[in-house]
N, CA, C and O atoms as CSV, one atom per row, in Angstrom:
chain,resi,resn,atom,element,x,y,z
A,1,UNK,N,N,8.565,6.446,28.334
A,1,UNK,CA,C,7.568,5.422,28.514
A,1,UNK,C,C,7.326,4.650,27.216
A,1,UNK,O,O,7.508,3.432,27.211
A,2,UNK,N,N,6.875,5.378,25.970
A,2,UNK,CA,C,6.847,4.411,25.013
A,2,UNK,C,C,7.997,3.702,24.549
A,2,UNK,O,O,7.611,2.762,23.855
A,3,UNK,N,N,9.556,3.755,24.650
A,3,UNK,CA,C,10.553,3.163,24.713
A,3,UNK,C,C,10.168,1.733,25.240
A,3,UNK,O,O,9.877,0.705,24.628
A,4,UNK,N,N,10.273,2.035,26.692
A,4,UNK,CA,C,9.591,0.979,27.309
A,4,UNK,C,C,8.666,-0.012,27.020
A,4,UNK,O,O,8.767,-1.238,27.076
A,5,UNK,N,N,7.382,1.003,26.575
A,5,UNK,CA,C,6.626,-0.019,26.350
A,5,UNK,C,C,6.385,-1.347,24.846
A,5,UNK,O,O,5.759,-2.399,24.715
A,6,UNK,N,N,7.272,-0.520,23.990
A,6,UNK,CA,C,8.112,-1.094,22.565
A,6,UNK,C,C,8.756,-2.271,22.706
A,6,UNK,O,O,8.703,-3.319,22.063
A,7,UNK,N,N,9.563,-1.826,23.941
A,7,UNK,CA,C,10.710,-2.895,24.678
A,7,UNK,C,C,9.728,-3.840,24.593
A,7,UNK,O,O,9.507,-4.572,23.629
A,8,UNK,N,N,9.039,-3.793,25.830
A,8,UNK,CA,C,8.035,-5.279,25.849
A,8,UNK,C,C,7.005,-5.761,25.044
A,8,UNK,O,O,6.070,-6.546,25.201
A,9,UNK,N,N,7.442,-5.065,24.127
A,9,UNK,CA,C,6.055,-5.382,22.805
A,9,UNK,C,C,5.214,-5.156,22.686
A,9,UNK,O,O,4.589,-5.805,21.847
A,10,UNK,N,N,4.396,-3.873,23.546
A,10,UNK,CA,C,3.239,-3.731,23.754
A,10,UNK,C,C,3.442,-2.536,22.407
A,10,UNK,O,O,4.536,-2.076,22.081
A,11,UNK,N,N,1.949,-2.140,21.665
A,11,UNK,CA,C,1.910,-0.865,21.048
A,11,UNK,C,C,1.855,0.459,21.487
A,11,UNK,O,O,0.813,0.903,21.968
A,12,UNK,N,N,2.693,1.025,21.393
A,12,UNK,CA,C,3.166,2.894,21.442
A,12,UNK,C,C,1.751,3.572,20.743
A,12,UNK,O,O,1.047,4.273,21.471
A,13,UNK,N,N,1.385,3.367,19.436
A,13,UNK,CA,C,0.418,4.045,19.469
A,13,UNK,C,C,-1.222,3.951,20.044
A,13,UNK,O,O,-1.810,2.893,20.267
A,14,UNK,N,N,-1.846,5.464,20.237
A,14,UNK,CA,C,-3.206,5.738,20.916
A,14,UNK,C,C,-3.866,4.548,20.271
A,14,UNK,O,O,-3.694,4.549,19.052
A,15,UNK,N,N,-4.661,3.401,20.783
A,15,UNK,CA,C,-5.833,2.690,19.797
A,15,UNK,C,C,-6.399,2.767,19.390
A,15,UNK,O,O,-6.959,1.772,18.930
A,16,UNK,N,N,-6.956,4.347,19.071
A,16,UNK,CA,C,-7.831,5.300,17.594
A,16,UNK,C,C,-6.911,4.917,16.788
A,16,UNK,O,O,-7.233,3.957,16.087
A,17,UNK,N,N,-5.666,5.414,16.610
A,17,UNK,CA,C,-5.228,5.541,15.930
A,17,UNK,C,C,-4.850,4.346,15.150
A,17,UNK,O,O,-4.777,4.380,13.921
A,18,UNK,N,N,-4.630,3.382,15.791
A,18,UNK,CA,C,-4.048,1.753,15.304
A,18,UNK,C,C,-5.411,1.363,14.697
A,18,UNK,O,O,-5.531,0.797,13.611
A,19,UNK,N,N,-6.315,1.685,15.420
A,19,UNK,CA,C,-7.885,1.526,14.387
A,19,UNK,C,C,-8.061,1.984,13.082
A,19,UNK,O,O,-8.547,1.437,12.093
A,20,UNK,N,N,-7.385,3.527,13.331
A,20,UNK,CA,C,-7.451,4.058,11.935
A,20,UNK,C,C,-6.514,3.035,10.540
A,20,UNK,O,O,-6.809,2.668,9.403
A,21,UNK,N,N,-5.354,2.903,11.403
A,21,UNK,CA,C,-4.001,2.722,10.329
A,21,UNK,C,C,-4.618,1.413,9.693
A,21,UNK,O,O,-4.613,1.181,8.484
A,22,UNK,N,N,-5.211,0.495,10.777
A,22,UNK,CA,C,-5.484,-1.069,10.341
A,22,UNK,C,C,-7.488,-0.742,9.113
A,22,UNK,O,O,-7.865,-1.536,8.251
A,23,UNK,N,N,-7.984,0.098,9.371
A,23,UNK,CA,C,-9.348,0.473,8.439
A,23,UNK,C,C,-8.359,0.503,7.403
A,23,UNK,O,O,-8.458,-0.344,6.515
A,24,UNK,N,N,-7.499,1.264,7.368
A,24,UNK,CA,C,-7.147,2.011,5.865
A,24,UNK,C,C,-6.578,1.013,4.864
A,24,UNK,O,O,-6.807,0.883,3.662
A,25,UNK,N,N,-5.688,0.273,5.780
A,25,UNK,CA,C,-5.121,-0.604,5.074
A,25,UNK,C,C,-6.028,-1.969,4.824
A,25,UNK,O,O,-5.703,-2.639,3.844
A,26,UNK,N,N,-6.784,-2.288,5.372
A,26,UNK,CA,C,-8.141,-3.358,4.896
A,26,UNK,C,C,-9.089,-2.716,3.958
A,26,UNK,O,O,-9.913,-3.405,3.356
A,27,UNK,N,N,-9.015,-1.396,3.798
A,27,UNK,CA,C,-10.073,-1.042,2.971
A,27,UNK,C,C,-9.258,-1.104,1.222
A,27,UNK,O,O,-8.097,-1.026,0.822
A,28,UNK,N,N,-10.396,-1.255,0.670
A,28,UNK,CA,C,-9.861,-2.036,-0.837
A,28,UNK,C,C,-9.577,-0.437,-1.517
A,28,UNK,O,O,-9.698,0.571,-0.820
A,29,UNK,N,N,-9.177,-0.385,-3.004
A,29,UNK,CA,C,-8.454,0.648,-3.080
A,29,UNK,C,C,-9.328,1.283,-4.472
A,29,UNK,O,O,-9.677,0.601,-5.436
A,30,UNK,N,N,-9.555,2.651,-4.308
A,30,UNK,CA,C,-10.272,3.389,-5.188
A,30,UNK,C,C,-10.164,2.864,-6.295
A,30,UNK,O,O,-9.051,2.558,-6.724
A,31,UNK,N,N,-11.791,2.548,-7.309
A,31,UNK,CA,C,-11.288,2.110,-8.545
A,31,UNK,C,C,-10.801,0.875,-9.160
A,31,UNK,O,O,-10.708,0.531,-10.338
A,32,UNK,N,N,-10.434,0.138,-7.745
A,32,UNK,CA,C,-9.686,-1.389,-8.122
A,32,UNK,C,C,-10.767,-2.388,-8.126
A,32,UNK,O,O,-10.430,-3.551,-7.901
A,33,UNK,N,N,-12.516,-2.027,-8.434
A,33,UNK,CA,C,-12.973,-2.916,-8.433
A,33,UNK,C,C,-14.374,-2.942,-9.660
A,33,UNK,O,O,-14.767,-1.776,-9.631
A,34,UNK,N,N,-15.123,-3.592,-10.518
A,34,UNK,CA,C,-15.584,-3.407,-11.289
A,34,UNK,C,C,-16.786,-3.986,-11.202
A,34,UNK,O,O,-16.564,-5.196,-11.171
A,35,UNK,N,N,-18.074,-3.767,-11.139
A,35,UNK,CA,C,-19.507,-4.220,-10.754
A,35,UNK,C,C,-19.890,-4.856,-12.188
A,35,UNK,O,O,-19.598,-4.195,-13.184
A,36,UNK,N,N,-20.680,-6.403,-12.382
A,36,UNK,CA,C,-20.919,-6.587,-13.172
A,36,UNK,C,C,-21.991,-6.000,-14.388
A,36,UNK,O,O,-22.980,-5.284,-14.238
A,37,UNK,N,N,-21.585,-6.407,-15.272
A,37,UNK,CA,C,-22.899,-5.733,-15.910
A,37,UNK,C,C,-24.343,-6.298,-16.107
A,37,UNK,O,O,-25.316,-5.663,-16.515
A,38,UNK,N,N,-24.306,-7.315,-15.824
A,38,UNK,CA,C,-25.954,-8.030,-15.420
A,38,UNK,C,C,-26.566,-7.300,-14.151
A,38,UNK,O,O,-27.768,-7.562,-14.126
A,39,UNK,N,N,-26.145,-6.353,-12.913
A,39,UNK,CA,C,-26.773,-5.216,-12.646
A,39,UNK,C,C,-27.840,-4.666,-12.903
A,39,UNK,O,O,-27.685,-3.650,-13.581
A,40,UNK,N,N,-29.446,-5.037,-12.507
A,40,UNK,CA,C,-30.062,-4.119,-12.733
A,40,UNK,C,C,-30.544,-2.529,-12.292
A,40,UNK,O,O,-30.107,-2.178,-11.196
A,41,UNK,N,N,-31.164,-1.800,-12.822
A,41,UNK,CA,C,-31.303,-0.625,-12.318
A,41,UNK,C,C,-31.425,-0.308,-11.166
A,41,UNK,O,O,-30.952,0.662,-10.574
A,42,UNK,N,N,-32.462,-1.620,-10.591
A,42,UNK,CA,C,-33.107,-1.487,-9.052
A,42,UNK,C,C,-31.862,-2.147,-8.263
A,42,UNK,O,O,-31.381,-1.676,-7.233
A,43,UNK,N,N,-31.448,-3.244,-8.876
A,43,UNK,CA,C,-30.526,-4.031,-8.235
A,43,UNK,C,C,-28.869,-2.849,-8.217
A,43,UNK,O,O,-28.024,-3.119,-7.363
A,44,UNK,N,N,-28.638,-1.820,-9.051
A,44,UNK,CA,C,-27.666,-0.854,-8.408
A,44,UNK,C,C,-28.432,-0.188,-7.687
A,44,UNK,O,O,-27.709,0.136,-6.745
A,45,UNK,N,N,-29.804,0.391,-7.443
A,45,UNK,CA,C,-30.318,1.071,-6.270
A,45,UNK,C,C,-30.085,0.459,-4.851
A,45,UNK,O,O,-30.111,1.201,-3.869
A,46,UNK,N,N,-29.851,-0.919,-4.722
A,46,UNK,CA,C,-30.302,-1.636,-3.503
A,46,UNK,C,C,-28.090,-1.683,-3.282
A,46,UNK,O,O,-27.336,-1.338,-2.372
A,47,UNK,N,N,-27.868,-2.318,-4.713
A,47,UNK,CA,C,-26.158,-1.708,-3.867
A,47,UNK,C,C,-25.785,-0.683,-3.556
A,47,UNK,O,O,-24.927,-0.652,-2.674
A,48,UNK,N,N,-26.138,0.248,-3.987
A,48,UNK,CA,C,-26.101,1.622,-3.352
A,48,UNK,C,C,-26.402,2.086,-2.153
A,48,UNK,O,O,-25.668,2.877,-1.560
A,49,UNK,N,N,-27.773,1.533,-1.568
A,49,UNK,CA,C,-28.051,1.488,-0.421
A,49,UNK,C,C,-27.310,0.367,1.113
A,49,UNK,O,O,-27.344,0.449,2.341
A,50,UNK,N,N,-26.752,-0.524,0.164
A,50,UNK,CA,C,-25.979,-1.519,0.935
A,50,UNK,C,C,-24.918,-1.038,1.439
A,50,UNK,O,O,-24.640,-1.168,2.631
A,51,UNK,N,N,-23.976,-0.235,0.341
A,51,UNK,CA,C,-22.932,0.891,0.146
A,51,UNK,C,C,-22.924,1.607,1.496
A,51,UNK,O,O,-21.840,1.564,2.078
A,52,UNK,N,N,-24.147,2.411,2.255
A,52,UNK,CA,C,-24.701,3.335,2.766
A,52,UNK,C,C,-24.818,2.936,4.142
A,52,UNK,O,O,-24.680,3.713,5.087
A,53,UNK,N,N,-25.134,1.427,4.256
A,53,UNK,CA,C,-25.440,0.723,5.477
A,53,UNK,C,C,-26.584,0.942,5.799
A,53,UNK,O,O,-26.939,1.264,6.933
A,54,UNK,N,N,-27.334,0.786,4.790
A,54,UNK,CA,C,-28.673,0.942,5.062
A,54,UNK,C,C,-29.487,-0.472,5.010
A,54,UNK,O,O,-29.276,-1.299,4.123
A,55,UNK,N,N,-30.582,-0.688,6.211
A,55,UNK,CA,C,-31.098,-2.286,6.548
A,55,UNK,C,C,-32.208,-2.284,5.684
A,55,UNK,O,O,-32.640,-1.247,5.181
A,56,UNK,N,N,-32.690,-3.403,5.487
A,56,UNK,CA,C,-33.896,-4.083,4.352
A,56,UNK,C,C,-35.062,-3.176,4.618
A,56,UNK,O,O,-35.777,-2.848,3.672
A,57,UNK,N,N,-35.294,-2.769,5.759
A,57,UNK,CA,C,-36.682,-1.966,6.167
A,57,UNK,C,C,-36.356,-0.525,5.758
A,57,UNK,O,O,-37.274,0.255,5.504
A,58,UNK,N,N,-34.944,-0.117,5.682
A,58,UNK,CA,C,-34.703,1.507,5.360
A,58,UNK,C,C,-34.776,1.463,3.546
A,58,UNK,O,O,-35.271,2.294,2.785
A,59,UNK,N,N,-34.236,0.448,3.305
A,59,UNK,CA,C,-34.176,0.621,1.727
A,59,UNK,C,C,-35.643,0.294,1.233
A,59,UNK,O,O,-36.161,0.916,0.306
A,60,UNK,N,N,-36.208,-0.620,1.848
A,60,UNK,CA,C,-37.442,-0.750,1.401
A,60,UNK,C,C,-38.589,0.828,1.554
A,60,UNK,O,O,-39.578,1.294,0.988
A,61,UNK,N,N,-37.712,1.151,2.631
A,61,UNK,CA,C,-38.950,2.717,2.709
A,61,UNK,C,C,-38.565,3.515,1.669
A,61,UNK,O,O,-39.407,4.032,0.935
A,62,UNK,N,N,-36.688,3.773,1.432
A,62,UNK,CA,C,-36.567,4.870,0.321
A,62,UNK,C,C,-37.198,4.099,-0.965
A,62,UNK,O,O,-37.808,4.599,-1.910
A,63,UNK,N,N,-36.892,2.812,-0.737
A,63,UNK,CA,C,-37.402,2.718,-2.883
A,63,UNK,C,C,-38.794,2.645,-2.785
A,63,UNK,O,O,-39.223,2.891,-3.912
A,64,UNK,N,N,-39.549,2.472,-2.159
A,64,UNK,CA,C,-40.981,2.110,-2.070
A,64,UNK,C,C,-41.097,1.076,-2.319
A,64,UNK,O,O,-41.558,1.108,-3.460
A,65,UNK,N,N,-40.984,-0.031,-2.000
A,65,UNK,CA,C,-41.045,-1.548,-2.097
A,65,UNK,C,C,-41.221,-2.342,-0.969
A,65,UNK,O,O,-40.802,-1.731,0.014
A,66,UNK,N,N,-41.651,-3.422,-0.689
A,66,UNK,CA,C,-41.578,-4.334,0.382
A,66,UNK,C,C,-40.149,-5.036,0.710
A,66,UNK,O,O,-39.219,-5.271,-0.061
A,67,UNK,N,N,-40.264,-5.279,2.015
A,67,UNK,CA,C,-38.941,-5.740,2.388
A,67,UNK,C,C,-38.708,-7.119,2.295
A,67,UNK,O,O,-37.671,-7.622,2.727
A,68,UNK,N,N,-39.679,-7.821,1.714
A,68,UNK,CA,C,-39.464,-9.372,1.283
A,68,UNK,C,C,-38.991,-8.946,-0.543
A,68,UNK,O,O,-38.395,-9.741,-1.270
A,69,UNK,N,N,-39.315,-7.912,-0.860
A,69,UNK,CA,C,-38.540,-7.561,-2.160
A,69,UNK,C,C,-37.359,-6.787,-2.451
A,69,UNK,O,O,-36.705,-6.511,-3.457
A,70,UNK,N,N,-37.307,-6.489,-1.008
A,70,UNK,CA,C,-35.803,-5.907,-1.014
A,70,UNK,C,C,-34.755,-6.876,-0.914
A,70,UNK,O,O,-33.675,-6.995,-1.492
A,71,UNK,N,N,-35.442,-7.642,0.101
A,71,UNK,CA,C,-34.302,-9.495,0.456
A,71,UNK,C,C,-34.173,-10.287,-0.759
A,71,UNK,O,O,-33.275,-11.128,-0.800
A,72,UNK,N,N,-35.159,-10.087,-2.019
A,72,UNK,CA,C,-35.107,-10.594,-3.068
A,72,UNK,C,C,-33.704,-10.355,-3.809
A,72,UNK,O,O,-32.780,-11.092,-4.151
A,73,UNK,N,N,-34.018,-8.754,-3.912
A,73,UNK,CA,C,-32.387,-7.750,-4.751
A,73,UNK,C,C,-31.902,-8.101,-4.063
A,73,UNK,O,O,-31.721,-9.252,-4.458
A,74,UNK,N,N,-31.339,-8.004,-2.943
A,74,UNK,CA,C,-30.331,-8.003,-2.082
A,74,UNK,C,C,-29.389,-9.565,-2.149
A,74,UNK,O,O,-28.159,-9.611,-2.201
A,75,UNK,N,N,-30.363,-10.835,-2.131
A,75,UNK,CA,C,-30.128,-11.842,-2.833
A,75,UNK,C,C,-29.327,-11.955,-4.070
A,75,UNK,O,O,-28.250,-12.534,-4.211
A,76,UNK,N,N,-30.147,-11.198,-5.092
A,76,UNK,CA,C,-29.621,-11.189,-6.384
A,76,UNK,C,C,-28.481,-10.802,-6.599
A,76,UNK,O,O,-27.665,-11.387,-7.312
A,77,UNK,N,N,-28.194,-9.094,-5.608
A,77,UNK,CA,C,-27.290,-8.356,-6.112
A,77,UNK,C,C,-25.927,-9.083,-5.436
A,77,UNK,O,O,-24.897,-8.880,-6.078
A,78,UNK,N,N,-25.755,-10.134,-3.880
A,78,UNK,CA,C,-24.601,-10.508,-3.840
A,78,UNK,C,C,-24.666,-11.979,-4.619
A,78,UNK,O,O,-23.526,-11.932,-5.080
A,79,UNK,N,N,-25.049,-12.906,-4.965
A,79,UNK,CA,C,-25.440,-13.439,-5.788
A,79,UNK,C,C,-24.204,-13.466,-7.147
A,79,UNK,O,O,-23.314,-14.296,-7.337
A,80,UNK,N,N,-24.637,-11.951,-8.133
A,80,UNK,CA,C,-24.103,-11.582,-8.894
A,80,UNK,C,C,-22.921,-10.934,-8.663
A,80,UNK,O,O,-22.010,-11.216,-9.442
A,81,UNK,N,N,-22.729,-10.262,-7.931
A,81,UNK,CA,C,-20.897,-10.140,-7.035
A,81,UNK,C,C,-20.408,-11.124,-6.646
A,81,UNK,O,O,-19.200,-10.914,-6.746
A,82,UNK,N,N,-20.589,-12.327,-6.161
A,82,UNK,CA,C,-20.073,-13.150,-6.169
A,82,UNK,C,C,-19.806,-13.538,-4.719
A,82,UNK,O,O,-19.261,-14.587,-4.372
A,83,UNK,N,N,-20.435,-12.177,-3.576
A,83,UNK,CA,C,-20.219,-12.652,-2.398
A,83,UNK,C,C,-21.054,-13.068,-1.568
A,83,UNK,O,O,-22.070,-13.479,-2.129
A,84,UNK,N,N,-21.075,-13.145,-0.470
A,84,UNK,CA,C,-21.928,-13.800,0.432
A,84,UNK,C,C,-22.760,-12.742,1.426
A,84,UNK,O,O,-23.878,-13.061,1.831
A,85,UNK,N,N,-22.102,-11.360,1.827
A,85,UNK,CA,C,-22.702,-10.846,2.870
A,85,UNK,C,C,-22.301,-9.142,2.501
A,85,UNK,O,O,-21.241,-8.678,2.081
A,86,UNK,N,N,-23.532,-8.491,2.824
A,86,UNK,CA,C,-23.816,-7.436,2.676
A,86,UNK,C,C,-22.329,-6.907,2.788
A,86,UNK,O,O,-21.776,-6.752,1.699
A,87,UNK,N,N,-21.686,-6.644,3.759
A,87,UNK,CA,C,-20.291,-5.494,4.020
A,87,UNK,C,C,-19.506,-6.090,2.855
A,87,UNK,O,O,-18.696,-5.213,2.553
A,88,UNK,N,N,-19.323,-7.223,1.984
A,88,UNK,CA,C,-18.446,-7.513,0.808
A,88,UNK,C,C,-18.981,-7.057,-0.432
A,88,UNK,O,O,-18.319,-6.593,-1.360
A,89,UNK,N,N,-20.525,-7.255,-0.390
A,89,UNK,CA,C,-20.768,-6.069,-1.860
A,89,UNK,C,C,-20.820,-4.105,-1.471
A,89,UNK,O,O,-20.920,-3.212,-2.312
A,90,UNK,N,N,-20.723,-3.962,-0.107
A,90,UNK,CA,C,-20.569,-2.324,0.069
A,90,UNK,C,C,-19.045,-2.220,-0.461
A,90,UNK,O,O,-18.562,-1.320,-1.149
A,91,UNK,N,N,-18.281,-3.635,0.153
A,91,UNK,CA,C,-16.931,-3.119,-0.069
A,91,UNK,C,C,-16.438,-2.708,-1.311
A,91,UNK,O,O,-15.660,-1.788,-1.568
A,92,UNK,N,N,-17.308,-3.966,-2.465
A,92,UNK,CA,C,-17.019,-3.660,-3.768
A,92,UNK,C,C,-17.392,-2.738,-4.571
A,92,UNK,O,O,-16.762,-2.358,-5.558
A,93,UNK,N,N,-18.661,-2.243,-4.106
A,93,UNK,CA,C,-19.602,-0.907,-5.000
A,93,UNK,C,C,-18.901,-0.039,-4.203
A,93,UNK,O,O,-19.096,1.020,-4.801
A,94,UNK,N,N,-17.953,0.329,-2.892
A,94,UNK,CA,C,-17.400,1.227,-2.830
A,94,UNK,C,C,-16.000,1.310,-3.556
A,94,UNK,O,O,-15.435,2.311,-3.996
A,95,UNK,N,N,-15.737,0.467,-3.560
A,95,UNK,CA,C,-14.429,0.478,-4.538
A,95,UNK,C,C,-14.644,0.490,-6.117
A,95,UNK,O,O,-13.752,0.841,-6.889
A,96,UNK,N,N,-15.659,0.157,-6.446
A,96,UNK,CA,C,-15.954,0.085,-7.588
A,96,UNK,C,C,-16.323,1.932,-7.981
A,96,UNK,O,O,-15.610,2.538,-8.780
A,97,UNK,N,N,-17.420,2.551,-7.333
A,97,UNK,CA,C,-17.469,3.815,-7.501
A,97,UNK,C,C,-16.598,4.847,-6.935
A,97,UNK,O,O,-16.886,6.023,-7.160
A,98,UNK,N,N,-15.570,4.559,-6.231
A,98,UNK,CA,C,-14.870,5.689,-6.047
A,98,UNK,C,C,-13.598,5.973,-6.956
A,98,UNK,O,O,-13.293,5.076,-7.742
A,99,UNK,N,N,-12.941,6.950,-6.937
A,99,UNK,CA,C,-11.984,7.226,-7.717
A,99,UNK,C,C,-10.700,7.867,-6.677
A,99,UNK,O,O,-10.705,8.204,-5.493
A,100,UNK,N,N,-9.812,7.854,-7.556
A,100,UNK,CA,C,-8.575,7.955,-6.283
A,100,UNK,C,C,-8.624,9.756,-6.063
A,100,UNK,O,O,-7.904,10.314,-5.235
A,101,UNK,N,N,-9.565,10.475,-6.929
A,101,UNK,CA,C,-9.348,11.899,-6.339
A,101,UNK,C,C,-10.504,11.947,-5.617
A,101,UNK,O,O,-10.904,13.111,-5.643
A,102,UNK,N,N,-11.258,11.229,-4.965
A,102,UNK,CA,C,-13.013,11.240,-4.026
A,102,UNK,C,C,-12.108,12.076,-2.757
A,102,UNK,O,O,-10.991,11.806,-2.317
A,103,UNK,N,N,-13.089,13.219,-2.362
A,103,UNK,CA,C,-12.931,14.466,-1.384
A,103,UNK,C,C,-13.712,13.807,-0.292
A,103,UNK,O,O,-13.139,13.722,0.794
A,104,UNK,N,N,-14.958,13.313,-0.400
A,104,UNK,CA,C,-15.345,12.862,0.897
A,104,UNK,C,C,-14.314,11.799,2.041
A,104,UNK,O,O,-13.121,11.505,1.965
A,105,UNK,N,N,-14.974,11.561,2.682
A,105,UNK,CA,C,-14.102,10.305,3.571
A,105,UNK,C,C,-14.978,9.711,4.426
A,105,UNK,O,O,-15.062,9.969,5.626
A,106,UNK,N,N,-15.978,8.500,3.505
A,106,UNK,CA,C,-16.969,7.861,3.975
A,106,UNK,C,C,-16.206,7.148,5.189
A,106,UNK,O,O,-16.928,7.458,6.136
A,107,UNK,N,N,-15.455,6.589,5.563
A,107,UNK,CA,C,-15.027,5.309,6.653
A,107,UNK,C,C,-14.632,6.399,8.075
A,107,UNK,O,O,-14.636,6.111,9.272
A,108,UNK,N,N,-14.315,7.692,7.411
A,108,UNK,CA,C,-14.629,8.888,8.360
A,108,UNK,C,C,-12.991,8.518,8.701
A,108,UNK,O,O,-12.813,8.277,9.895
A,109,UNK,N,N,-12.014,8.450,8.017
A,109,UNK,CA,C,-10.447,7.838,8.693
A,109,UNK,C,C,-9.905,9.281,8.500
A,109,UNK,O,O,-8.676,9.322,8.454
A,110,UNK,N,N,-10.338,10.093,8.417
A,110,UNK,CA,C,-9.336,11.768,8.391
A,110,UNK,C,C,-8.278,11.850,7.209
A,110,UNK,O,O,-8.172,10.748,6.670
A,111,UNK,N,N,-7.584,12.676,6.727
A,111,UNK,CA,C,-6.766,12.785,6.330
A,111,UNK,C,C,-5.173,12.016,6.394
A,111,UNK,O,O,-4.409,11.837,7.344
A,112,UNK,N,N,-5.065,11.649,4.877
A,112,UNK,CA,C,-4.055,10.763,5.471
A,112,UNK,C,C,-2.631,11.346,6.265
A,112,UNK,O,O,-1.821,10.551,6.742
């Protein structure tokens, strides 16, 4: 059957799995990325939490702050990365803090 279905161009592999292969390869690569240093303390707290997927009302509860001052950092911190939307500064503070020996497996993609 998958012969077959190759033949006509369709994909052989399960679509977990083509999910997995296509995450891994879009995801940026341990280490290959560097956070500026105008960064403030609060403003790496709030990328950290961006990192996490955590929304303006959750970060505002862990730091103790209001959430019109969280939209402030949050402003600032892609701003100063240079991007536009929350999942492009997680992408970069995750690439920026990980290292190519990291044991966890935040994107949850299993073992390679």
């Amino acid at each position: 059957m998958g012969v077959r279905a190759a033949g006509r161009g369709e994909s052989v592999l399960d679509p977990q799995v083509t999910a997995r292969i296509l995450a891994r390869a879009l995801a940026p690569e341990p280490g290959t990325a560097k956070l500026p240093d105008g960064l403030t303390g609060r403003e790496r707290e709030v990328l950290d939490g961006l990192a996490e997927g955590l929304s303006n009302p959750q970060l505002a509860q862990r730091l103790g702050i209001g959430q019109s001052t969280v939209k402030t950092h949050v402003s600032q911190v892609l701003a100063k990365l240079g991007v536009s939307t929350r999942l492009q500064a997680a992408k970069i503070a995750y690439a920026a803090t990980s290292s190519p020996n990291r044991t966890d497996d935040p994107a949850g993609l299993g073992t390679p």
